[in-house]
mmCIF file of C-alpha atoms in Angstrom:
data_model
loop_
_atom_site.group_PDB
_atom_site.id
_atom_site.type_symbol
_atom_site.label_atom_id
_atom_site.label_comp_id
_atom_site.label_asym_id
_atom_site.label_seq_id
_atom_site.Cartn_x
_atom_site.Cartn_y
_atom_site.Cartn_z
ATOM 1 C CA UNK S 1050 74.064 3.443 9.254
ATOM 2 C CA UNK S 1051 72.569 0.196 10.409
ATOM 3 C CA UNK S 1052 70.140 -0.553 13.263
ATOM 4 C CA UNK S 1053 68.587 -3.647 14.626
ATOM 5 C CA UNK S 1054 65.490 -4.761 16.829
ATOM 6 C CA UNK S 1055 64.444 -7.983 18.166
ATOM 7 C CA UNK S 1056 60.892 -8.760 18.970
ATOM 8 C CA UNK S 1057 60.213 -12.095 21.221
ATOM 9 C CA UNK S 1058 56.782 -12.857 19.780
ATOM 10 C CA UNK S 1059 56.094 -15.702 22.150
ATOM 11 C CA UNK S 1060 52.807 -17.535 21.676
ATOM 12 C CA UNK S 1061 50.455 -14.585 21.953
ATOM 13 C CA UNK S 1062 48.835 -16.004 25.247
ATOM 14 C CA UNK S 1063 48.293 -19.570 23.962
ATOM 15 C CA UNK S 1064 46.720 -18.395 20.604
ATOM 16 C CA UNK S 1065 49.485 -19.266 18.352
ATOM 17 C CA UNK S 1066 50.887 -22.612 17.794
ATOM 18 C CA UNK S 1067 54.499 -21.918 18.490
ATOM 19 C CA UNK S 1068 57.033 -19.313 19.802
ATOM 20 C CA UNK S 1069 58.793 -16.690 17.411
ATOM 21 C CA UNK S 1070 61.912 -14.508 17.553
ATOM 22 C CA UNK S 1071 61.675 -11.702 14.969
ATOM 23 C CA UNK S 1072 64.684 -9.742 13.933
ATOM 24 C CA UNK S 1073 64.464 -6.416 12.030
ATOM 25 C CA UNK S 1074 67.532 -4.895 10.420
ATOM 26 C CA UNK S 1075 67.474 -1.422 8.631
ATOM 27 C CA UNK S 1076 70.594 -0.366 6.575
ATOM 28 C CA UNK S 1077 70.481 3.154 5.417
ATOM 29 C CA UNK S 1078 72.550 4.836 2.615
ATOM 30 C CA UNK S 1079 72.238 8.082 0.742
ATOM 31 C CA UNK S 1080 69.605 6.680 -1.827
ATOM 32 C CA UNK S 1081 68.546 3.542 -0.368
ATOM 33 C CA UNK S 1082 67.065 1.609 2.544
ATOM 34 C CA UNK S 1083 67.416 -2.152 2.894
ATOM 35 C CA UNK S 1084 64.846 -3.683 5.407
ATOM 36 C CA UNK S 1085 65.490 -7.229 6.426
ATOM 37 C CA UNK S 1086 63.058 -9.353 8.615
ATOM 38 C CA UNK S 1087 64.044 -12.543 9.944
ATOM 39 C CA UNK S 1088 61.571 -14.801 11.795
ATOM 40 C CA UNK S 1089 62.807 -17.854 13.710
ATOM 41 C CA UNK S 1090 60.680 -20.867 15.160
ATOM 42 C CA UNK S 1091 62.032 -20.886 18.925
ATOM 43 C CA UNK S 1092 59.010 -23.104 19.983
ATOM 44 C CA UNK S 1093 58.308 -26.812 19.976
ATOM 45 C CA UNK S 1094 56.071 -27.464 16.941
ATOM 46 C CA UNK S 1095 55.623 -26.225 13.478
ATOM 47 C CA UNK S 1096 54.219 -22.763 12.729
ATOM 48 C CA UNK S 1097 53.076 -20.794 9.533
ATOM 49 C CA UNK S 1098 54.666 -17.418 8.995
ATOM 50 C CA UNK S 1099 53.789 -14.615 6.300
ATOM 51 C CA UNK S 1100 55.973 -11.326 6.226
ATOM 52 C CA UNK S 1101 55.116 -8.319 4.534
ATOM 53 C CA UNK S 1102 55.351 -4.517 4.603
ATOM 54 C CA UNK S 1103 52.826 -1.665 3.918
ATOM 55 C CA UNK S 1104 54.514 1.511 3.371
ATOM 56 C CA UNK S 1105 52.605 4.546 1.975
ATOM 57 C CA UNK S 1106 54.284 6.683 -0.569
ATOM 58 C CA UNK S 1107 53.097 10.263 -0.772
ATOM 59 C CA UNK S 1108 51.985 11.427 -4.018
ATOM 60 C CA UNK S 1109 52.774 15.248 -4.744
ATOM 61 C CA UNK S 1110 51.270 17.258 -7.669
ATOM 62 C CA UNK S 1111 49.071 15.750 -10.279
ATOM 63 C CA UNK S 1112 48.298 12.076 -9.359
ATOM 64 C CA UNK S 1113 47.226 11.030 -12.931
ATOM 65 C CA UNK S 1114 50.812 11.899 -14.135
ATOM 66 C CA UNK S 1115 52.513 9.353 -11.956
ATOM 67 C CA UNK S 1116 53.566 6.031 -13.413
ATOM 68 C CA UNK S 1117 53.553 2.766 -11.842
ATOM 69 C CA UNK S 1118 55.211 -0.534 -12.610
ATOM 70 C CA UNK S 1119 54.370 -4.004 -11.005
ATOM 71 C CA UNK S 1120 56.312 -6.939 -12.432
ATOM 72 C CA UNK S 1121 53.188 -9.431 -12.094
ATOM 73 C CA UNK S 1122 51.567 -11.513 -14.757
ATOM 74 C CA UNK S 1123 48.415 -12.156 -12.642
ATOM 75 C CA UNK S 1124 46.250 -10.891 -9.991
ATOM 76 C CA UNK S 1125 43.695 -12.166 -7.446
ATOM 77 C CA UNK S 1126 40.076 -11.964 -8.449
ATOM 78 C CA UNK S 1127 37.651 -10.666 -5.744
ATOM 79 C CA UNK S 1128 34.031 -11.121 -5.047
ATOM 80 C CA UNK S 1129 31.489 -8.542 -4.171
ATOM 81 C CA UNK S 1130 32.301 -8.794 -0.532
ATOM 82 C CA UNK S 1131 35.993 -7.777 -1.417
ATOM 83 C CA UNK S 1132 37.329 -11.205 -0.421
ATOM 84 C CA UNK S 1133 39.367 -13.156 -2.954
ATOM 85 C CA UNK S 1134 37.500 -15.828 -4.793
ATOM 86 C CA UNK S 1135 40.428 -18.379 -5.295
ATOM 87 C CA UNK S 1136 40.964 -17.451 -8.898
ATOM 88 C CA UNK S 1137 43.796 -15.807 -10.485
ATOM 89 C CA UNK S 1138 43.374 -13.701 -13.668
ATOM 90 C CA UNK S 1139 46.050 -12.714 -16.329
ATOM 91 C CA UNK S 1140 46.665 -9.052 -16.525
ATOM 92 C CA UNK S 1141 48.084 -9.029 -20.007
ATOM 93 C CA UNK S 1142 45.815 -6.930 -22.302
ATOM 94 C CA UNK S 1143 43.826 -5.576 -19.306
ATOM 95 C CA UNK S 1144 43.571 -2.288 -17.410
ATOM 96 C CA UNK S 1145 45.665 -4.010 -14.511
ATOM 97 C CA UNK S 1146 48.708 -4.746 -16.653
ATOM 98 C CA UNK S 1147 51.368 -2.629 -15.218
ATOM 99 C CA UNK S 1148 54.432 -4.733 -16.604
ATOM 100 C CA UNK S 1149 55.810 -2.278 -19.111
ATOM 101 C CA UNK S 1150 59.168 -1.020 -18.209
ATOM 102 C CA UNK S 1151 58.219 2.500 -18.533
ATOM 103 C CA UNK S 1152 55.381 2.275 -16.114
ATOM 104 C CA UNK S 1153 51.782 2.977 -16.674
ATOM 105 C CA UNK S 1154 49.918 6.282 -15.659
ATOM 106 C CA UNK S 1155 47.795 6.125 -12.612
ATOM 107 C CA UNK S 1156 45.240 8.381 -14.343
ATOM 108 C CA UNK S 1157 42.054 8.738 -12.446
ATOM 109 C CA UNK S 1158 41.824 5.089 -11.370
ATOM 110 C CA UNK S 1159 41.763 3.597 -8.004
ATOM 111 C CA UNK S 1160 43.512 0.341 -7.106
ATOM 112 C CA UNK S 1161 43.016 -2.156 -4.432
ATOM 113 C CA UNK S 1162 44.743 -5.201 -5.984
ATOM 114 C CA UNK S 1163 46.874 -8.211 -4.974
ATOM 115 C CA UNK S 1164 49.399 -8.887 -7.736
ATOM 116 C CA UNK S 1165 51.057 -12.517 -8.149
ATOM 117 C CA UNK S 1166 53.211 -14.564 -10.348
ATOM 118 C CA UNK S 1167 55.988 -11.955 -9.899
ATOM 119 C CA UNK S 1168 58.696 -11.810 -12.574
ATOM 120 C CA UNK S 1169 62.430 -10.987 -12.314
ATOM 121 C CA UNK S 1170 64.355 -9.233 -15.323
ATOM 122 C CA UNK S 1171 67.642 -10.903 -16.156
ATOM 123 C CA UNK S 1172 69.925 -8.322 -14.471
ATOM 124 C CA UNK S 1173 67.650 -7.483 -11.578
ATOM 125 C CA UNK S 1174 68.400 -9.042 -7.990
ATOM 126 C CA UNK S 1175 64.580 -9.738 -7.682
ATOM 127 C CA UNK S 1176 60.943 -8.578 -8.913
ATOM 128 C CA UNK S 1177 61.192 -4.926 -9.154
ATOM 129 C CA UNK S 1178 58.090 -2.481 -8.655
ATOM 130 C CA UNK S 1179 58.606 1.292 -9.492
ATOM 131 C CA UNK S 1180 56.779 4.439 -8.804
ATOM 132 C CA UNK S 1181 57.660 7.256 -11.030
ATOM 133 C CA UNK S 1182 56.980 11.048 -11.412
ATOM 134 C CA UNK S 1183 58.175 12.129 -15.012
ATOM 135 C CA UNK S 1184 57.465 15.792 -14.204
ATOM 136 C CA UNK S 1185 60.066 15.912 -11.261
ATOM 137 C CA UNK S 1186 62.219 13.293 -13.184
ATOM 138 C CA UNK S 1187 62.572 10.896 -10.252
ATOM 139 C CA UNK S 1188 61.181 7.411 -9.148
ATOM 140 C CA UNK S 1189 61.003 5.098 -6.410
ATOM 141 C CA UNK S 1190 62.278 1.498 -6.979
ATOM 142 C CA UNK S 1191 61.264 -1.280 -4.567
ATOM 143 C CA UNK S 1192 63.144 -4.823 -5.176
ATOM 144 C CA UNK S 1193 62.049 -7.877 -3.595
ATOM 145 C CA UNK S 1194 65.424 -9.656 -2.640
ATOM 146 C CA UNK S 1195 63.846 -12.560 -1.071
ATOM 147 C CA UNK S 1196 62.557 -15.580 -3.446
ATOM 148 C CA UNK S 1197 59.897 -16.220 -0.894
ATOM 149 C CA UNK S 1198 57.999 -12.787 -1.603
ATOM 150 C CA UNK S 1199 55.120 -14.169 -3.867
ATOM 151 C CA UNK S 1200 52.821 -11.205 -3.995
ATOM 152 C CA UNK S 1201 52.601 -7.299 -4.108
ATOM 153 C CA UNK S 1202 49.665 -5.460 -2.896
ATOM 154 C CA UNK S 1203 48.796 -2.157 -4.523
ATOM 155 C CA UNK S 1204 46.644 0.310 -2.669
ATOM 156 C CA UNK S 1205 46.024 3.514 -4.347
ATOM 157 C CA UNK S 1206 42.614 5.294 -3.743
ATOM 158 C CA UNK S 1207 41.444 7.366 -6.813
ATOM 159 C CA UNK S 1208 41.032 10.222 -4.328
ATOM 160 C CA UNK S 1209 44.019 9.731 -2.206
ATOM 161 C CA UNK S 1210 47.495 11.376 -2.200
ATOM 162 C CA UNK S 1211 49.379 7.878 -1.704
ATOM 163 C CA UNK S 1212 50.446 4.763 -3.178
ATOM 164 C CA UNK S 1213 51.319 1.756 -1.215
ATOM 165 C CA UNK S 1214 53.215 -1.010 -2.419
ATOM 166 C CA UNK S 1215 53.238 -4.150 -0.080
ATOM 167 C CA UNK S 1216 55.721 -7.013 -0.841
ATOM 168 C CA UNK S 1217 54.614 -9.960 1.118
ATOM 169 C CA UNK S 1218 55.147 -13.830 1.134
ATOM 170 C CA UNK S 1219 51.572 -14.649 0.959
ATOM 171 C CA UNK S 1220 48.312 -14.010 -1.092
ATOM 172 C CA UNK S 1221 45.210 -12.629 0.640
ATOM 173 C CA UNK S 1222 43.328 -15.060 2.954
ATOM 174 C CA UNK S 1223 46.101 -17.838 2.557
ATOM 175 C CA UNK S 1224 44.252 -20.496 4.519
ATOM 176 C CA UNK S 1225 40.992 -19.723 2.887
ATOM 177 C CA UNK S 1226 38.950 -22.487 1.662
ATOM 178 C CA UNK S 1227 38.625 -20.580 -1.756
ATOM 179 C CA UNK S 1228 41.877 -21.685 -2.769
ATOM 180 C CA UNK S 1229 40.960 -25.465 -2.666
ATOM 181 C CA UNK S 1230 44.329 -26.745 -0.958
ATOM 182 C CA UNK S 1231 46.049 -26.965 -4.435
ATOM 183 C CA UNK S 1232 47.393 -23.323 -4.687
ATOM 184 C CA UNK S 1233 50.720 -22.234 -3.118
ATOM 185 C CA UNK S 1234 49.539 -18.978 -1.290
ATOM 186 C CA UNK S 1235 52.903 -18.187 -0.194
ATOM 187 C CA UNK S 1236 52.731 -19.115 3.499
ATOM 188 C CA UNK S 1237 56.039 -20.486 4.914
ATOM 189 C CA UNK S 1238 55.920 -23.171 7.400
ATOM 190 C CA UNK S 1239 58.795 -23.319 9.966
ATOM 191 C CA UNK S 1240 59.751 -26.321 11.870
ATOM 192 C CA UNK S 1241 61.381 -25.780 15.395
ATOM 193 C CA UNK S 1242 64.728 -23.951 15.183
ATOM 194 C CA UNK S 1243 64.102 -22.921 11.328
ATOM 195 C CA UNK S 1244 64.342 -19.172 10.251
ATOM 196 C CA UNK S 1245 62.891 -17.543 7.238
ATOM 197 C CA UNK S 1246 64.159 -14.228 5.927
ATOM 198 C CA UNK S 1247 62.115 -11.523 4.014
ATOM 199 C CA UNK S 1248 64.323 -8.621 2.407
ATOM 200 C CA UNK S 1249 63.550 -5.644 0.383
ATOM 201 C CA UNK S 1250 65.461 -2.777 -1.120
ATOM 202 C CA UNK S 1251 63.792 0.819 -1.523
ATOM 203 C CA UNK S 1252 65.835 3.331 -3.638
ATOM 204 C CA UNK S 1253 65.539 6.520 -5.248
ATOM 205 C CA UNK S 1254 66.483 7.015 -8.944
ATOM 206 C CA UNK S 1255 66.743 9.708 -11.547
ATOM 207 C CA UNK S 1256 64.353 8.948 -14.858
ATOM 208 C CA UNK S 1257 67.067 10.328 -17.177
ATOM 209 C CA UNK S 1258 70.066 8.570 -15.726
ATOM 210 C CA UNK S 1259 71.570 11.625 -14.180
ATOM 211 C CA UNK S 1260 72.009 12.603 -10.403
ATOM 212 C CA UNK S 1261 68.860 12.122 -8.553
ATOM 213 C CA UNK S 1262 67.491 13.222 -5.278
ATOM 214 C CA UNK S 1263 68.966 11.910 -1.921
ATOM 215 C CA UNK S 1264 66.934 10.547 0.936
#
């Protein structure tokens, strides 16, 4: 089935430079959900747009056995205050490298990271993140279908029972002075009449290739 919703964002009482119409479309099948968000500038001046999603996926059973895959080559560095420093670090050879196709066990670590420089495999429709439970033989696959998605945030508290994977247009604090004005932090600028689209697919799959669970 398919459902649509339209939100007339307006100018938020004069606190936003333009007016925006946001259309959300959800397409549901037996094993997948496709979520599309389209934002159109219906005002008179240009406006910045950043779109993301912050779902929480419940972890059942032993957390340490779950495996995470994030298709990113770099991550944001953060200061002691938790805010980005404007530096990006390579993940290769570090504890933050979740690029292997088989995933990396969560173990006992906690994660609060923004991963960037997303990579797409040859036959995929976009960068793919996966959360897998080998004991129960299933996984969740999240595919970023829009090229404008530049970041994936991962929130997985060590003592928590969830993992959040947030595919977003932009880095954290995209207009912050720490980026120096030279880094493309992912925000999209819409001129009057222009539209931008954010789209992802979330699906269940079986780790051994057999029949998996249905939504």
